Amino acid sequence: MKKFIAIFMAFCFAFTGVMMADSAKDLRKARDKQKKEKIKQFKKEGWTIFGSTNTIDVALLSHYNKLQNLGDDAHEVVGLASNFKSKNVGVQTAHNNACITYAQEAGSDLQGRVVSDIYGSASDADGEFDHFYAAYERAVQKEIRGELKSSFSIIHDNKDGTFDLQTFFIVDEAGARQARMRALEAAMKESEVAQKHADKISEFIKGAK
């Protein structure tokens, strides 16, 4: 009986190893396909690399490698800037836009957790936390700025003296989590109702990605 169990366990481990290897292989194939589709799309739409001697191909490959190395702690954020004439302004606008995008995602995630875990329905929470959500998003937007690491940028010449820009940022969630906690501390000062649920909300943010 013990021998049978040992053989069975060995078979299970071997089967699991094969499944994990197949899964990793499928993921690599999916990423390769995604990279090729992105490169094709960028070039078709007339985007070129900005602020780098790399090609789009190399920049995108390096970007995906960074995301892969960070694993579950990696979060991609894209900052956009449109119809600008000064490229310096475009770079800053894209960075600001990325901060806003991340803050809105963080605010929406927190709001969803508050509604589902504290109030149970949106109608019960209506108006109670609105001021807190707004304060939290503003604070996240400020705190996350230093955690946004620019990976690469692409630019599009609109042929009318203006340009569009996309900057791809990578956020390491270990640092971002600390930024969200600092934002929470700032937002709590503006909301008595949030202070009543401080421990629960802190748990949400610590566990959020």
GROMACS .gro file of C-alpha atoms in nm:
model
  209
    1MET     CA    1   0.000   0.000   0.000
    2LYS     CA    2   0.279   0.242   0.095
    3LYS     CA    3   0.459   0.161  -0.230
    4PHE     CA    4   0.142   0.232  -0.427
    5ILE     CA    5   0.098   0.568  -0.250
    6ALA     CA    6   0.461   0.657  -0.318
    7ILE     CA    7   0.421   0.575  -0.687
    8PHE     CA    8   0.094   0.766  -0.703
    9MET     CA    9   0.249   1.073  -0.539
   10ALA     CA   10   0.546   1.059  -0.776
   11PHE     CA   11   0.305   1.044  -1.069
   12CYS     CA   12   0.113   1.345  -0.933
   13PHE     CA   13   0.429   1.551  -0.893
   14ALA     CA   14   0.546   1.457  -1.243
   15PHE     CA   15   0.205   1.541  -1.390
   16THR     CA   16   0.199   1.876  -1.208
   17GLY     CA   17   0.548   1.954  -1.338
   18VAL     CA   18   0.441   1.883  -1.695
   19MET     CA   19   0.130   2.097  -1.655
   20MET     CA   20   0.334   2.387  -1.515
   21ALA     CA   21   0.587   2.358  -1.797
   22ASP     CA   22   0.308   2.356  -2.057
   23SER     CA   23   0.146   2.657  -1.890
   24ALA     CA   24   0.474   2.851  -1.892
   25LYS     CA   25   0.526   2.759  -2.257
   26ASP     CA   26   0.175   2.874  -2.349
   27LEU     CA   27   0.233   3.201  -2.162
   28ARG     CA   28   0.557   3.264  -2.351
   29LYS     CA   29   0.380   3.198  -2.680
   30ALA     CA   30   0.098   3.436  -2.584
   31ARG     CA   31   0.346   3.707  -2.490
   32ASP     CA   32   0.540   3.661  -2.812
   33LYS     CA   33   0.218   3.688  -3.009
   34GLN     CA   34   0.112   3.995  -2.812
   35LYS     CA   35   0.450   4.162  -2.870
   36LYS     CA   36   0.436   4.098  -3.245
   37GLU     CA   37   0.080   4.231  -3.267
   38LYS     CA   38   0.172   4.543  -3.070
   39ILE     CA   39   0.477   4.612  -3.286
   40LYS     CA   40   0.271   4.565  -3.602
   41GLN     CA   41   0.001   4.799  -3.467
   42PHE     CA   42   0.246   5.070  -3.363
   43LYS     CA   43   0.425   5.069  -3.698
   44LYS     CA   44   0.101   5.060  -3.897
   45GLU     CA   45  -0.031   5.362  -3.706
   46GLY     CA   46   0.294   5.555  -3.757
   47TRP     CA   47   0.434   5.546  -3.403
   48THR     CA   48   0.810   5.573  -3.358
   49ILE     CA   49   1.033   5.533  -3.054
   50PHE     CA   50   1.093   5.849  -2.850
   51GLY     CA   51   1.386   5.939  -2.628
   52SER     CA   52   1.578   5.619  -2.694
   53THR     CA   53   1.822   5.474  -2.947
   54ASN     CA   54   1.640   5.141  -2.928
   55THR     CA   55   1.393   5.025  -3.189
   56ILE     CA   56   1.029   4.971  -3.094
   57ASP     CA   57   1.095   4.597  -3.117
   58VAL     CA   58   1.377   4.608  -2.860
   59ALA     CA   59   1.195   4.856  -2.634
   60LEU     CA   60   0.879   4.645  -2.623
   61LEU     CA   61   1.072   4.322  -2.564
   62SER     CA   62   1.265   4.485  -2.280
   63HIS     CA   63   0.937   4.613  -2.136
   64TYR     CA   64   0.779   4.268  -2.133
   65ASN     CA   65   1.094   4.121  -1.978
   66LYS     CA   66   1.072   4.373  -1.695
   67LEU     CA   67   0.708   4.283  -1.636
   68GLN     CA   68   0.791   3.914  -1.639
   69ASN     CA   69   1.081   3.953  -1.394
   70LEU     CA   70   0.860   4.138  -1.146
   71GLY     CA   71   0.584   3.878  -1.185
   72ASP     CA   72   0.271   3.941  -0.982
   73ASP     CA   73   0.424   4.258  -0.836
   74ALA     CA   74   0.430   4.428  -1.177
   75HIS     CA   75   0.160   4.670  -1.284
   76GLU     CA   76   0.162   4.838  -1.626
   77VAL     CA   77   0.026   5.191  -1.662
   78VAL     CA   78   0.015   5.383  -1.990
   79GLY     CA   79   0.026   5.763  -1.988
   80LEU     CA   80  -0.116   5.950  -2.286
   81ALA     CA   81  -0.062   6.298  -2.423
   82SER     CA   82  -0.237   6.436  -2.731
   83ASN     CA   83  -0.205   6.729  -2.971
   84PHE     CA   84   0.094   6.896  -2.804
   85LYS     CA   85   0.363   7.103  -2.973
   86SER     CA   86   0.632   7.101  -2.704
   87LYS     CA   87   0.771   6.752  -2.653
   88ASN     CA   88   0.872   6.840  -2.297
   89VAL     CA   89   0.510   6.929  -2.227
   90GLY     CA   90   0.401   6.602  -2.385
   91VAL     CA   91   0.632   6.399  -2.161
   92GLN     CA   92   0.504   6.572  -1.847
   93THR     CA   93   0.141   6.539  -1.959
   94ALA     CA   94   0.184   6.166  -2.018
   95HIS     CA   95   0.336   6.124  -1.671
   96ASN     CA   96   0.051   6.319  -1.510
   97ASN     CA   97  -0.205   6.118  -1.706
   98ALA     CA   98  -0.049   5.792  -1.586
   99CYS     CA   99  -0.070   5.911  -1.224
  100ILE     CA  100  -0.436   5.998  -1.270
  101THR     CA  101  -0.509   5.664  -1.437
  102TYR     CA  102  -0.346   5.468  -1.153
  103ALA     CA  103  -0.523   5.679  -0.889
  104GLN     CA  104  -0.862   5.623  -1.052
  105GLU     CA  105  -0.802   5.248  -1.067
  106ALA     CA  106  -0.701   5.245  -0.701
  107GLY     CA  107  -1.006   5.452  -0.606
  108SER     CA  108  -1.244   5.229  -0.801
  109ASP     CA  109  -1.094   4.917  -0.647
  110LEU     CA  110  -1.129   5.058  -0.296
  111GLN     CA  111  -1.486   5.173  -0.362
  112GLY     CA  112  -1.579   4.827  -0.483
  113ARG     CA  113  -1.440   4.667  -0.168
  114VAL     CA  114  -1.615   4.917   0.061
  115VAL     CA  115  -1.948   4.860  -0.112
  116SER     CA  116  -1.924   4.481  -0.110
  117ASP     CA  117  -1.755   4.417   0.226
  118ILE     CA  118  -1.872   4.701   0.449
  119TYR     CA  119  -2.209   4.817   0.320
  120GLY     CA  120  -2.326   4.525   0.111
  121SER     CA  121  -2.479   4.739  -0.164
  122ALA     CA  122  -2.411   5.061  -0.349
  123SER     CA  123  -2.738   5.216  -0.227
  124ASP     CA  124  -2.638   5.171   0.137
  125ALA     CA  125  -2.303   5.341   0.075
  126ASP     CA  126  -2.444   5.619  -0.142
  127GLY     CA  127  -2.293   5.953  -0.040
  128GLU     CA  128  -2.128   5.821   0.275
  129PHE     CA  129  -1.782   5.778   0.129
  130ASP     CA  130  -1.789   6.009  -0.175
  131HIS     CA  131  -1.568   6.273  -0.016
  132PHE     CA  132  -1.328   6.007   0.109
  133TYR     CA  133  -1.292   5.841  -0.233
  134ALA     CA  134  -1.212   6.178  -0.393
  135ALA     CA  135  -0.957   6.261  -0.123
  136TYR     CA  136  -0.799   5.917  -0.156
  137GLU     CA  137  -0.765   5.945  -0.534
  138ARG     CA  138  -0.603   6.288  -0.504
  139ALA     CA  139  -0.359   6.155  -0.247
  140VAL     CA  140  -0.275   5.843  -0.452
  141GLN     CA  141  -0.215   6.060  -0.757
  142LYS     CA  142   0.042   6.257  -0.557
  143GLU     CA  143   0.207   5.963  -0.379
  144ILE     CA  144   0.233   5.728  -0.678
  145ARG     CA  145   0.434   5.971  -0.889
  146GLY     CA  146   0.768   5.848  -0.756
  147GLU     CA  147   0.670   5.483  -0.806
  148LEU     CA  148   0.601   5.517  -1.179
  149LYS     CA  149   0.910   5.399  -1.364
  150SER     CA  150   0.919   5.493  -1.731
  151SER     CA  151   0.988   5.190  -1.951
  152PHE     CA  152   0.964   5.342  -2.299
  153SER     CA  153   0.777   5.604  -2.500
  154ILE     CA  154   0.645   5.619  -2.854
  155ILE     CA  155   0.550   5.933  -3.044
  156HIS     CA  156   0.322   6.006  -3.337
  157ASP     CA  157   0.367   6.303  -3.571
  158ASN     CA  158   0.023   6.440  -3.659
  159LYS     CA  159   0.172   6.632  -3.956
  160ASP     CA  160   0.014   6.957  -3.840
  161GLY     CA  161   0.284   7.069  -3.596
  162THR     CA  162   0.143   6.861  -3.310
  163PHE     CA  163   0.229   6.523  -3.168
  164ASP     CA  164   0.076   6.241  -2.963
  165LEU     CA  165   0.274   6.044  -2.707
  166GLN     CA  166   0.233   5.716  -2.521
  167THR     CA  167   0.461   5.640  -2.227
  168PHE     CA  168   0.460   5.291  -2.081
  169PHE     CA  169   0.528   5.282  -1.708
  170ILE     CA  170   0.591   4.991  -1.475
  171VAL     CA  171   0.484   5.009  -1.113
  172ASP     CA  172   0.639   4.779  -0.856
  173GLU     CA  173   0.345   4.701  -0.629
  174ALA     CA  174   0.568   4.668  -0.323
  175GLY     CA  175   0.639   5.041  -0.342
  176ALA     CA  176   0.294   5.127  -0.471
  177ARG     CA  177   0.133   4.960  -0.172
  178GLN     CA  178   0.327   5.190   0.061
  179ALA     CA  179   0.223   5.487  -0.152
  180ARG     CA  180  -0.144   5.387  -0.121
  181MET     CA  181  -0.109   5.353   0.255
  182ARG     CA  182   0.035   5.705   0.275
  183ALA     CA  183  -0.256   5.823   0.061
  184LEU     CA  184  -0.498   5.649   0.296
  185GLU     CA  185  -0.353   5.826   0.598
  186ALA     CA  186  -0.398   6.162   0.425
  187ALA     CA  187  -0.752   6.083   0.308
  188MET     CA  188  -0.861   5.955   0.651
  189LYS     CA  189  -0.804   6.300   0.797
  190GLU     CA  190  -1.084   6.433   0.575
  191SER     CA  191  -1.346   6.169   0.648
  192GLU     CA  192  -1.498   6.077   0.984
  193VAL     CA  193  -1.703   5.794   0.834
  194ALA     CA  194  -1.389   5.637   0.687
  195GLN     CA  195  -1.214   5.664   1.024
  196LYS     CA  196  -1.484   5.441   1.173
  197HIS     CA  197  -1.379   5.164   0.934
  198ALA     CA  198  -1.007   5.244   0.932
  199ASP     CA  199  -0.885   4.893   1.013
  200LYS     CA  200  -1.102   4.729   0.747
  201ILE     CA  201  -1.009   4.982   0.480
  202SER     CA  202  -0.640   4.943   0.563
  203GLU     CA  203  -0.674   4.568   0.508
  204PHE     CA  204  -0.832   4.633   0.167
  205ILE     CA  205  -0.543   4.853   0.057
  206LYS     CA  206  -0.271   4.624   0.189
  207GLY     CA  207  -0.423   4.334   0.001
  208ALA     CA  208  -0.503   4.523  -0.318
  209LYS     CA  209  -0.292   4.524  -0.630
   0.00000   0.00000   0.00000
